[in-house]
């Protein structure tokens, strides 16, 4: 029975690795490059006691704790402890993201494309697809563990030890494998790969937000979050291995649940029933209305998630303000008006970093939607349009327009939640103009990155995921630009870097004009390429 259920798992694994080779390599190089590269550079970037003291003071602010994670306050600070405090949460988040984007297409994506039905006509086991997807995740995260552990060993940071190096690598790889397994579980709940991906990303985002709130308010309880477990290990100073045990137990439970659900459901079905729509609807008369109708569940899910993320971040603004107002020396030498100015300036500096998070969230939403222009073509959905007198321009503009609108709406929803959350906890909330400035500043950079995905879909659809990779690189550059002391020209390699001072400063006219020109040229080239290509061109 066991042999029959998992028959041909090895063959399916080879197919997965061949299909996802580029994606796996890209994620592997990004994750290992960040982990090992920063380990080598941290001693150079923060040479001397004064530089380290300044960095520690920055990392212990509530804003940085919310973003990066908790930094211990009762331990002698070394390069290794600082490194682990900065990287363990952040890289666990990225490993989880990569694993979800690997596992869902390998399970629900393959089923949605009809590959599972085709292959099950042969001697392929009922659980073989799940097993192959999990093994693909296992190999990816296992190689990530080995490369990171060896890289940290060779980096030889001050205060590092072998146990800490391998524990850090194992925690990050374990987080990736756990969230990849959650992605496989989400694939059993719904019949659409798009919705399954949303469920997996929602679980990842919820874990991050829960960890953020607990780290700021009561960090001892952050074990309630899956992304709080790596922090509980106390890498390099406690080297507690119990979080690894928790990850393994949770992983087994999730995987068993996924297989049990897979055994119970029908092929091409999900445990969560899909509400049947009308057989005839005025919203199905064209590509735009049909896209809006079919995407409505994801549309509201992304907007709600963006608002919740904004609310959670906004809810810690009072802790940032307390740094100034609770300082006795500051109260003695600075007037109340000056204190409020200092609070505003501190929060605005935090917003320059936080606005990138919301912009990336909106960009990813737009890029994922735009990629469906190619995915829907391969599934045969677009043939229904082209069988009627509907031009390629109309189809292309419908997908691109809806993708851009969604990207902007998710950005706006996140900023609205941020404003409401901060207004609820602050005695003197930030003026609305700063949030409007963020939206107007990131409006065009978000559009440029979505158009980059349109260019890839039009000219090289097989490489369409590079749009998401480019966005991820932009996020890393903006996120670490101060810590890594990156030069301006490096930061400006991504559109976000052109507006890096927002909301401290308004975006200048030359930058706006340049981004508009780039956007228009990009749209023109993307449509030209899409008009010339075959629908199933790779």
Short mmCIF file of C-alpha atoms in Angstrom, two decimals:
data_model
loop_
_atom_site.label_atom_id
_atom_site.label_comp_id
_atom_site.label_asym_id
_atom_site.label_seq_id
_atom_site.Cartn_x
_atom_site.Cartn_y
_atom_site.Cartn_z
CA UNK A 1 0.00 0.00 0.00
CA UNK A 2 2.77 2.44 0.95
CA UNK A 3 4.72 1.59 -2.19
CA UNK A 4 1.66 2.12 -4.38
CA UNK A 5 0.85 5.52 -2.84
CA UNK A 6 4.34 6.87 -3.49
CA UNK A 7 5.08 5.13 -6.79
CA UNK A 8 7.16 7.20 -9.27
CA UNK A 9 8.00 9.86 -6.68
CA UNK A 10 11.61 9.88 -7.86
CA UNK A 11 10.61 10.40 -11.49
CA UNK A 12 8.31 13.29 -10.53
CA UNK A 13 11.10 14.83 -8.46
CA UNK A 14 13.39 14.80 -11.51
CA UNK A 15 10.68 16.50 -13.56
CA UNK A 16 10.21 19.16 -10.87
CA UNK A 17 13.93 19.87 -10.63
CA UNK A 18 14.26 20.14 -14.39
CA UNK A 19 11.27 22.49 -14.63
CA UNK A 20 12.14 24.67 -11.63
CA UNK A 21 15.92 24.65 -12.05
CA UNK A 22 16.24 28.34 -12.86
CA UNK A 23 13.87 29.38 -10.09
CA UNK A 24 15.67 27.23 -7.53
CA UNK A 25 19.08 28.52 -8.58
CA UNK A 26 17.95 32.16 -8.43
CA UNK A 27 16.49 31.81 -4.92
CA UNK A 28 19.51 29.83 -3.75
CA UNK A 29 22.01 32.44 -4.94
CA UNK A 30 19.99 35.30 -3.44
CA UNK A 31 19.62 33.68 -0.02
CA UNK A 32 23.17 32.35 0.25
CA UNK A 33 24.58 35.58 -1.17
CA UNK A 34 22.81 37.66 1.47
CA UNK A 35 23.65 35.37 4.37
CA UNK A 36 27.28 34.71 3.57
CA UNK A 37 28.03 38.06 1.94
CA UNK A 38 26.89 40.05 4.95
CA UNK A 39 28.78 37.72 7.31
CA UNK A 40 32.00 38.53 5.44
CA UNK A 41 31.29 42.26 5.30
CA UNK A 42 29.94 43.01 8.78
CA UNK A 43 33.40 43.39 10.33
CA UNK A 44 34.38 45.89 7.63
CA UNK A 45 31.15 47.85 7.73
CA UNK A 46 31.16 48.33 11.49
CA UNK A 47 34.82 48.48 12.43
CA UNK A 48 35.50 49.92 15.85
CA UNK A 49 33.63 50.12 19.13
CA UNK A 50 31.91 53.41 18.25
CA UNK A 51 30.40 52.07 15.03
CA UNK A 52 29.17 48.91 16.77
CA UNK A 53 27.68 50.91 19.64
CA UNK A 54 25.81 53.10 17.16
CA UNK A 55 24.52 50.04 15.32
CA UNK A 56 23.36 48.37 18.55
CA UNK A 57 21.54 51.53 19.64
CA UNK A 58 19.76 51.60 16.29
CA UNK A 59 18.82 47.93 16.37
CA UNK A 60 17.34 48.27 19.87
CA UNK A 61 14.79 50.89 18.82
CA UNK A 62 11.23 49.53 18.64
CA UNK A 63 11.09 50.31 14.93
CA UNK A 64 14.09 48.15 14.11
CA UNK A 65 13.01 45.41 16.52
CA UNK A 66 9.67 45.27 14.69
CA UNK A 67 11.38 44.91 11.32
CA UNK A 68 14.52 42.89 12.09
CA UNK A 69 13.81 41.11 15.35
CA UNK A 70 14.78 41.24 19.01
CA UNK A 71 18.39 41.90 19.97
CA UNK A 72 19.52 40.64 23.42
CA UNK A 73 20.28 43.29 26.04
CA UNK A 74 22.04 41.16 28.65
CA UNK A 75 24.79 39.68 26.51
CA UNK A 76 28.22 41.05 25.51
CA UNK A 77 27.69 42.20 21.95
CA UNK A 78 29.86 40.59 19.28
CA UNK A 79 29.74 40.67 15.49
CA UNK A 80 28.17 37.21 15.46
CA UNK A 81 25.34 38.07 17.89
CA UNK A 82 24.56 41.28 16.01
CA UNK A 83 24.57 39.34 12.75
CA UNK A 84 22.18 36.67 14.03
CA UNK A 85 19.85 39.30 15.52
CA UNK A 86 19.65 41.07 12.17
CA UNK A 87 19.42 38.06 9.88
CA UNK A 88 17.65 35.14 11.53
CA UNK A 89 14.08 36.51 11.25
CA UNK A 90 14.59 38.29 7.95
CA UNK A 91 16.18 35.32 6.19
CA UNK A 92 13.71 32.85 7.69
CA UNK A 93 10.98 35.01 6.16
CA UNK A 94 12.67 34.93 2.76
CA UNK A 95 13.34 31.18 2.94
CA UNK A 96 9.65 30.65 3.76
CA UNK A 97 8.61 32.83 0.82
CA UNK A 98 10.86 30.94 -1.59
CA UNK A 99 9.60 27.56 -0.35
CA UNK A 100 5.92 28.53 -0.72
CA UNK A 101 6.52 29.73 -4.27
CA UNK A 102 8.21 26.38 -5.00
CA UNK A 103 5.72 24.02 -3.34
CA UNK A 104 2.37 25.43 -4.53
CA UNK A 105 3.16 25.35 -8.30
CA UNK A 106 4.57 21.82 -7.88
CA UNK A 107 1.30 20.58 -6.35
CA UNK A 108 -1.82 22.64 -7.01
CA UNK A 109 -0.25 24.33 -10.03
CA UNK A 110 0.49 20.98 -11.68
CA UNK A 111 -3.01 19.75 -10.87
CA UNK A 112 -4.62 22.90 -12.22
CA UNK A 113 -2.64 22.53 -15.46
CA UNK A 114 -3.93 18.96 -15.92
CA UNK A 115 -0.56 17.28 -15.42
CA UNK A 116 -1.68 15.27 -12.38
CA UNK A 117 -4.68 13.82 -14.22
CA UNK A 118 -2.49 12.95 -17.19
CA UNK A 119 0.22 11.23 -15.16
CA UNK A 120 -2.17 9.38 -12.87
CA UNK A 121 -3.31 7.49 -15.94
CA UNK A 122 0.06 5.78 -15.55
CA UNK A 123 1.40 3.95 -12.49
CA UNK A 124 1.84 7.10 -10.38
CA UNK A 125 0.96 6.97 -6.67
CA UNK A 126 -1.79 9.05 -5.12
CA UNK A 127 0.65 10.83 -2.77
CA UNK A 128 3.56 10.96 -5.23
CA UNK A 129 3.04 14.60 -6.24
CA UNK A 130 3.01 15.78 -2.63
CA UNK A 131 6.07 13.67 -1.83
CA UNK A 132 7.96 14.99 -4.88
CA UNK A 133 7.10 18.60 -4.04
CA UNK A 134 8.21 18.12 -0.43
CA UNK A 135 11.45 16.43 -1.49
CA UNK A 136 12.13 19.33 -3.86
CA UNK A 137 11.73 21.70 -0.92
CA UNK A 138 13.89 19.43 1.22
CA UNK A 139 16.72 19.44 -1.32
CA UNK A 140 16.52 23.20 -1.77
CA UNK A 141 16.56 23.96 1.94
CA UNK A 142 19.11 21.22 2.63
CA UNK A 143 21.55 22.76 0.14
CA UNK A 144 20.77 26.17 1.65
CA UNK A 145 21.72 24.78 5.08
CA UNK A 146 25.00 23.30 3.84
CA UNK A 147 26.06 26.37 1.85
CA UNK A 148 25.14 28.79 4.63
CA UNK A 149 26.80 26.71 7.35
CA UNK A 150 30.03 26.36 5.38
CA UNK A 151 29.98 30.04 4.41
CA UNK A 152 29.57 31.15 8.02
CA UNK A 153 32.35 28.81 9.08
CA UNK A 154 34.69 30.38 6.54
CA UNK A 155 33.57 33.94 7.38
CA UNK A 156 34.87 33.50 10.95
CA UNK A 157 32.97 36.42 12.47
CA UNK A 158 34.10 37.77 15.83
CA UNK A 159 32.23 35.86 18.55
CA UNK A 160 31.05 33.10 16.20
CA UNK A 161 31.24 29.41 17.02
CA UNK A 162 30.60 26.28 14.97
CA UNK A 163 27.48 25.36 16.94
CA UNK A 164 25.99 28.80 16.30
CA UNK A 165 26.90 28.79 12.60
CA UNK A 166 25.19 25.48 11.92
CA UNK A 167 22.27 26.26 14.23
CA UNK A 168 21.58 29.51 12.38
CA UNK A 169 21.73 27.74 9.02
CA UNK A 170 19.44 24.96 10.30
CA UNK A 171 16.87 27.40 11.71
CA UNK A 172 16.59 29.29 8.43
CA UNK A 173 16.40 26.08 6.38
CA UNK A 174 13.90 24.63 8.87
CA UNK A 175 11.69 27.71 8.55
CA UNK A 176 11.80 27.40 4.78
CA UNK A 177 10.87 23.72 4.86
CA UNK A 178 8.07 24.34 7.37
CA UNK A 179 6.44 27.10 5.32
CA UNK A 180 6.95 25.08 2.15
CA UNK A 181 4.98 22.28 3.83
CA UNK A 182 2.29 24.80 4.77
CA UNK A 183 2.13 25.71 1.08
CA UNK A 184 1.51 22.05 0.25
CA UNK A 185 -1.23 21.97 2.90
CA UNK A 186 -2.81 25.14 1.43
CA UNK A 187 -2.81 23.43 -1.97
CA UNK A 188 -5.16 20.79 -0.57
CA UNK A 189 -7.65 23.36 0.68
CA UNK A 190 -8.48 25.12 -2.56
CA UNK A 191 -8.79 24.19 -6.21
CA UNK A 192 -6.86 27.20 -7.52
CA UNK A 193 -3.08 27.69 -7.37
CA UNK A 194 -3.57 31.43 -7.06
CA UNK A 195 -5.70 31.05 -3.94
CA UNK A 196 -3.40 28.40 -2.46
CA UNK A 197 -0.44 30.77 -2.88
CA UNK A 198 -2.44 33.51 -1.17
CA UNK A 199 -3.20 31.20 1.76
CA UNK A 200 0.47 30.27 2.13
CA UNK A 201 1.62 33.88 1.95
CA UNK A 202 -1.10 34.85 4.43
CA UNK A 203 0.25 32.29 6.92
CA UNK A 204 3.77 33.65 6.41
CA UNK A 205 2.61 37.25 6.81
CA UNK A 206 0.58 36.44 9.91
CA UNK A 207 3.59 34.74 11.52
CA UNK A 208 5.74 37.80 10.77
CA UNK A 209 3.18 40.27 12.09
CA UNK A 210 2.58 38.25 15.26
CA UNK A 211 6.32 38.09 15.85
CA UNK A 212 6.61 41.83 15.28
CA UNK A 213 3.96 42.70 17.88
CA UNK A 214 5.32 40.25 20.44
CA UNK A 215 8.95 41.32 19.96
CA UNK A 216 8.05 44.95 20.58
CA UNK A 217 5.68 44.42 23.51
CA UNK A 218 6.65 41.10 25.16
CA UNK A 219 9.47 39.32 23.35
CA UNK A 220 9.55 36.35 25.78
CA UNK A 221 6.24 35.22 24.27
CA UNK A 222 7.34 35.33 20.62
CA UNK A 223 7.36 31.52 20.51
CA UNK A 224 3.65 31.89 19.65
CA UNK A 225 4.85 32.84 16.15
CA UNK A 226 6.55 30.40 13.78
CA UNK A 227 9.03 33.15 12.94
CA UNK A 228 9.66 33.73 16.63
CA UNK A 229 11.06 30.24 17.05
CA UNK A 230 14.44 31.04 15.43
CA UNK A 231 14.85 33.94 17.86
CA UNK A 232 14.23 31.62 20.81
CA UNK A 233 17.40 29.72 19.91
CA UNK A 234 19.66 32.56 21.06
CA UNK A 235 22.18 31.85 18.30
CA UNK A 236 25.84 32.31 19.30
CA UNK A 237 25.13 32.95 23.00
CA UNK A 238 22.66 30.24 24.13
CA UNK A 239 22.63 27.96 21.08
CA UNK A 240 19.36 26.40 22.21
CA UNK A 241 18.44 23.57 19.84
CA UNK A 242 14.83 23.15 20.97
CA UNK A 243 13.39 25.41 18.22
CA UNK A 244 14.74 22.90 15.70
CA UNK A 245 12.76 20.18 17.48
CA UNK A 246 9.64 22.37 17.36
CA UNK A 247 10.12 22.93 13.65
CA UNK A 248 10.50 19.21 12.97
CA UNK A 249 7.38 18.33 15.00
CA UNK A 250 5.33 21.06 13.30
CA UNK A 251 6.66 19.94 9.93
CA UNK A 252 5.57 16.33 10.54
CA UNK A 253 2.10 17.44 11.66
CA UNK A 254 1.60 19.69 8.64
CA UNK A 255 2.84 17.08 6.19
CA UNK A 256 0.65 14.34 7.68
CA UNK A 257 -2.36 16.69 7.56
CA UNK A 258 -1.63 17.54 3.91
CA UNK A 259 -1.44 13.87 2.93
CA UNK A 260 -4.60 13.03 4.86
CA UNK A 261 -6.51 15.83 3.12
CA UNK A 262 -5.09 14.80 -0.25
CA UNK A 263 -6.36 11.26 0.33
CA UNK A 264 -9.87 12.54 1.10
CA UNK A 265 -10.44 15.04 -1.69
CA UNK A 266 -11.27 14.54 -5.35
CA UNK A 267 -8.85 15.26 -8.17
CA UNK A 268 -8.98 18.96 -9.18
CA UNK A 269 -11.02 19.65 -6.05
CA UNK A 270 -10.31 21.35 -2.76
CA UNK A 271 -11.55 20.99 0.80
CA UNK A 272 -12.93 24.53 0.71
CA UNK A 273 -15.88 24.58 -1.66
CA UNK A 274 -15.91 27.17 -4.42
CA UNK A 275 -19.16 29.12 -4.63
CA UNK A 276 -20.67 28.50 -8.07
CA UNK A 277 -21.12 31.62 -10.15
CA UNK A 278 -23.84 32.49 -12.63
CA UNK A 279 -23.75 30.60 -15.92
CA UNK A 280 -24.53 33.87 -17.67
CA UNK A 281 -23.23 37.16 -16.37
CA UNK A 282 -22.70 40.61 -17.82
CA UNK A 283 -19.30 40.54 -16.10
CA UNK A 284 -18.04 37.79 -18.44
CA UNK A 285 -18.43 39.63 -21.74
CA UNK A 286 -14.84 40.73 -22.15
CA UNK A 287 -11.32 40.08 -20.88
CA UNK A 288 -11.31 42.86 -18.29
CA UNK A 289 -14.67 42.10 -16.70
CA UNK A 290 -13.95 38.36 -16.74
CA UNK A 291 -10.57 38.97 -15.09
CA UNK A 292 -12.13 41.18 -12.43
CA UNK A 293 -14.85 38.61 -11.76
CA UNK A 294 -12.49 35.64 -11.48
CA UNK A 295 -10.01 37.57 -9.34
CA UNK A 296 -12.44 39.05 -6.83
CA UNK A 297 -11.52 36.67 -3.97
CA UNK A 298 -7.81 37.40 -4.29
CA UNK A 299 -8.56 41.10 -4.75
CA UNK A 300 -10.29 41.44 -1.39
CA UNK A 301 -7.80 39.13 0.34
CA UNK A 302 -4.82 41.25 -0.74
CA UNK A 303 -6.54 44.50 0.25
CA UNK A 304 -7.47 43.12 3.66
CA UNK A 305 -3.95 41.76 4.19
CA UNK A 306 -2.44 45.14 3.27
CA UNK A 307 -4.73 46.97 5.71
CA UNK A 308 -3.91 44.51 8.51
CA UNK A 309 -0.17 44.86 7.88
CA UNK A 310 -0.51 48.64 7.96
CA UNK A 311 -2.52 48.52 11.18
CA UNK A 312 0.02 46.27 12.86
CA UNK A 313 2.94 48.50 11.92
CA UNK A 314 1.02 51.64 12.87
CA UNK A 315 0.21 50.18 16.29
CA UNK A 316 3.90 50.35 17.33
CA UNK A 317 4.32 54.05 16.54
CA UNK A 318 3.58 54.93 20.17
CA UNK A 319 6.58 52.82 21.25
CA UNK A 320 8.78 54.81 18.87
CA UNK A 321 7.45 58.07 20.28
CA UNK A 322 8.16 56.83 23.82
CA UNK A 323 11.89 56.80 23.06
CA UNK A 324 11.85 60.61 23.01
CA UNK A 325 9.07 61.45 25.45
CA UNK A 326 10.21 59.01 28.17
CA UNK A 327 13.81 60.21 28.15
CA UNK A 328 14.36 62.31 31.34
CA UNK A 329 17.33 64.17 29.88
CA UNK A 330 15.36 65.03 26.75
CA UNK A 331 12.49 66.35 28.88
CA UNK A 332 14.87 68.64 30.79
CA UNK A 333 16.76 70.18 27.90
CA UNK A 334 14.15 70.19 25.11
CA UNK A 335 10.78 71.92 25.09
CA UNK A 336 7.55 70.02 24.46
CA UNK A 337 7.34 71.44 20.93
CA UNK A 338 10.86 70.34 20.10
CA UNK A 339 10.16 66.91 21.56
CA UNK A 340 7.23 66.50 19.20
CA UNK A 341 9.41 67.55 16.27
CA UNK A 342 11.98 64.94 17.29
CA UNK A 343 9.25 62.27 17.54
CA UNK A 344 7.96 63.22 14.08
CA UNK A 345 11.45 63.10 12.58
CA UNK A 346 12.17 59.70 14.13
CA UNK A 347 8.92 58.22 12.82
CA UNK A 348 9.47 59.71 9.36
CA UNK A 349 12.87 58.04 9.22
CA UNK A 350 11.15 54.77 10.13
CA UNK A 351 8.59 55.41 7.39
CA UNK A 352 11.29 55.68 4.73
CA UNK A 353 12.02 52.01 5.40
CA UNK A 354 8.47 50.91 6.10
CA UNK A 355 7.12 52.49 2.91
CA UNK A 356 9.36 50.13 0.91
CA UNK A 357 7.66 47.13 2.55
CA UNK A 358 4.22 48.35 1.47
CA UNK A 359 5.46 49.28 -2.01
CA UNK A 360 6.95 45.80 -2.45
CA UNK A 361 3.69 44.25 -1.28
CA UNK A 362 1.78 46.19 -3.94
CA UNK A 363 4.39 45.42 -6.59
CA UNK A 364 4.24 41.68 -5.93
CA UNK A 365 0.46 41.73 -6.19
CA UNK A 366 0.66 43.49 -9.56
CA UNK A 367 3.41 41.23 -10.91
CA UNK A 368 1.64 38.02 -9.89
CA UNK A 369 -1.50 39.22 -11.65
CA UNK A 370 0.40 40.24 -14.78
CA UNK A 371 2.08 36.83 -14.97
CA UNK A 372 -1.38 35.32 -15.39
CA UNK A 373 -1.42 36.76 -18.90
CA UNK A 374 0.98 33.97 -19.85
CA UNK A 375 -0.41 31.35 -17.46
CA UNK A 376 -3.97 31.83 -18.70
CA UNK A 377 -2.75 31.52 -22.29
CA UNK A 378 -1.19 28.13 -21.54
CA UNK A 379 -4.39 26.97 -19.86
CA UNK A 380 -6.38 27.89 -22.95
CA UNK A 381 -8.45 30.62 -21.29
CA UNK A 382 -7.43 33.32 -23.77
CA UNK A 383 -8.62 31.21 -26.73
CA UNK A 384 -12.16 31.98 -25.55
CA UNK A 385 -11.46 35.67 -26.16
CA UNK A 386 -9.62 35.34 -29.44
CA UNK A 387 -12.42 33.17 -30.84
CA UNK A 388 -14.38 36.43 -30.82
CA UNK A 389 -13.47 39.77 -32.44
CA UNK A 390 -11.28 40.82 -29.48
CA UNK A 391 -7.86 42.28 -30.25
CA UNK A 392 -4.61 41.47 -28.52
CA UNK A 393 -4.36 45.11 -27.51
CA UNK A 394 -7.59 44.80 -25.54
CA UNK A 395 -6.46 41.61 -23.80
CA UNK A 396 -2.99 42.99 -23.03
CA UNK A 397 -4.30 46.33 -21.77
CA UNK A 398 -6.92 44.56 -19.62
CA UNK A 399 -4.33 42.47 -17.80
CA UNK A 400 -1.80 45.30 -17.52
CA UNK A 401 -4.40 47.85 -16.40
CA UNK A 402 -5.91 45.54 -13.78
CA UNK A 403 -2.44 44.62 -12.51
CA UNK A 404 -1.37 48.25 -12.15
CA UNK A 405 -4.64 49.20 -10.45
CA UNK A 406 -4.28 46.34 -7.97
CA UNK A 407 -0.68 47.25 -7.20
CA UNK A 408 -1.66 50.84 -6.44
CA UNK A 409 -4.72 49.83 -4.42
CA UNK A 410 -2.70 47.42 -2.24
CA UNK A 411 -0.15 50.19 -1.62
CA UNK A 412 -2.96 52.61 -0.75
CA UNK A 413 -4.67 50.05 1.53
CA UNK A 414 -1.42 49.43 3.41
CA UNK A 415 -0.88 53.16 3.88
CA UNK A 416 -4.49 53.60 5.02
CA UNK A 417 -4.03 50.89 7.63
CA UNK A 418 -0.74 52.48 8.68
CA UNK A 419 -2.43 55.85 9.12
CA UNK A 420 -5.39 54.43 11.05
CA UNK A 421 -3.15 52.32 13.28
CA UNK A 422 -0.84 55.21 14.12
CA UNK A 423 -3.74 57.60 14.70
CA UNK A 424 -5.30 55.14 17.15
CA UNK A 425 -2.23 54.92 19.43
CA UNK A 426 -0.52 58.33 19.12
CA UNK A 427 -1.57 61.41 21.05
CA UNK A 428 -0.41 63.60 18.19
CA UNK A 429 -0.70 61.50 15.02
CA UNK A 430 1.33 62.15 11.91
CA UNK A 431 -0.26 64.44 9.36
CA UNK A 432 -2.08 62.74 6.50
CA UNK A 433 0.14 64.58 4.00
CA UNK A 434 3.08 62.27 4.77
CA UNK A 435 1.09 59.17 3.80
CA UNK A 436 -0.15 60.88 0.64
CA UNK A 437 3.47 61.77 -0.12
CA UNK A 438 4.48 58.11 0.19
CA UNK A 439 1.74 57.03 -2.20
CA UNK A 440 2.57 59.70 -4.76
CA UNK A 441 6.28 58.95 -4.42
CA UNK A 442 6.00 55.17 -4.94
CA UNK A 443 3.18 55.35 -7.49
CA UNK A 444 5.54 55.36 -10.48
CA UNK A 445 8.29 53.01 -9.18
CA UNK A 446 5.63 50.36 -8.49
CA UNK A 447 4.29 50.86 -12.02
CA UNK A 448 7.76 50.50 -13.56
CA UNK A 449 8.34 47.16 -11.82
CA UNK A 450 4.95 45.80 -12.95
CA UNK A 451 5.82 46.90 -16.49
CA UNK A 452 9.12 45.01 -16.18
CA UNK A 453 7.03 41.87 -15.65
CA UNK A 454 4.95 42.81 -18.70
CA UNK A 455 8.14 43.02 -20.78
CA UNK A 456 9.23 39.59 -19.59
CA UNK A 457 5.82 38.05 -20.32
CA UNK A 458 5.86 39.59 -23.80
CA UNK A 459 9.43 38.79 -24.82
CA UNK A 460 10.65 35.96 -22.55
CA UNK A 461 7.68 34.39 -20.71
CA UNK A 462 9.77 31.47 -19.49
CA UNK A 463 11.77 33.99 -17.44
CA UNK A 464 8.76 35.90 -16.14
CA UNK A 465 9.70 35.10 -12.52
CA UNK A 466 12.73 37.36 -12.92
CA UNK A 467 10.37 40.28 -12.40
CA UNK A 468 9.68 39.05 -8.88
CA UNK A 469 13.39 38.41 -8.36
CA UNK A 470 14.16 42.00 -9.41
CA UNK A 471 11.58 43.26 -6.93
CA UNK A 472 13.14 41.11 -4.23
CA UNK A 473 16.59 42.49 -5.03
CA UNK A 474 15.17 46.00 -4.81
CA UNK A 475 13.68 45.23 -1.42
CA UNK A 476 17.00 43.92 -0.13
CA UNK A 477 18.93 46.94 -1.45
CA UNK A 478 16.50 49.37 0.15
CA UNK A 479 16.21 47.38 3.36
CA UNK A 480 19.94 47.07 3.93
CA UNK A 481 21.21 50.23 2.25
CA UNK A 482 22.10 51.89 5.56
CA UNK A 483 23.45 48.79 7.29
CA UNK A 484 25.58 47.83 4.28
CA UNK A 485 26.47 51.47 3.52
CA UNK A 486 25.57 50.97 -0.12
CA UNK A 487 26.53 53.76 -2.53
CA UNK A 488 23.74 55.77 -4.13
CA UNK A 489 24.29 54.35 -7.62
CA UNK A 490 23.75 50.80 -6.33
CA UNK A 491 20.47 51.72 -4.63
CA UNK A 492 19.30 53.47 -7.80
CA UNK A 493 19.64 50.27 -9.81
CA UNK A 494 16.02 49.67 -8.76
CA UNK A 495 13.15 52.18 -9.16
CA UNK A 496 12.59 52.28 -5.39
CA UNK A 497 16.02 53.85 -5.00
CA UNK A 498 14.93 56.86 -7.02
CA UNK A 499 12.48 57.86 -4.29
CA UNK A 500 14.43 56.63 -1.26
CA UNK A 501 13.98 59.92 0.68
CA UNK A 502 10.17 59.77 0.62
CA UNK A 503 8.41 60.87 2.88
CA UNK A 504 11.25 62.98 4.34
CA UNK A 505 11.36 64.79 1.02
CA UNK A 506 9.00 65.08 -1.91
CA UNK A 507 9.90 63.48 -5.22
CA UNK A 508 11.38 65.99 -7.69
CA UNK A 509 10.03 66.75 -11.14
CA UNK A 510 12.97 65.30 -13.06
CA UNK A 511 12.55 61.94 -11.35
CA UNK A 512 8.81 61.94 -12.07
CA UNK A 513 9.41 62.74 -15.74
CA UNK A 514 12.08 60.04 -16.06
CA UNK A 515 9.85 57.38 -14.51
CA UNK A 516 6.92 58.39 -16.76
CA UNK A 517 9.09 58.11 -19.87
CA UNK A 518 10.45 54.71 -18.76
CA UNK A 519 6.90 53.51 -18.07
CA UNK A 520 5.54 54.61 -21.44
CA UNK A 521 8.47 53.15 -23.39
CA UNK A 522 8.18 49.93 -21.41
CA UNK A 523 4.44 49.63 -22.13
CA UNK A 524 5.06 50.23 -25.83
CA UNK A 525 7.79 47.60 -26.05
CA UNK A 526 5.76 45.12 -24.02
CA UNK A 527 2.72 45.45 -26.28
CA UNK A 528 4.88 45.20 -29.40
CA UNK A 529 6.41 41.98 -28.12
CA UNK A 530 3.06 40.55 -27.04
CA UNK A 531 1.44 41.36 -30.41
CA UNK A 532 4.21 39.49 -32.26
CA UNK A 533 4.48 36.36 -30.08
CA UNK A 534 2.51 33.13 -30.20
CA UNK A 535 0.14 32.52 -27.31
CA UNK A 536 2.04 29.47 -26.07
CA UNK A 537 5.49 30.89 -26.80
CA UNK A 538 8.19 30.22 -24.18
#
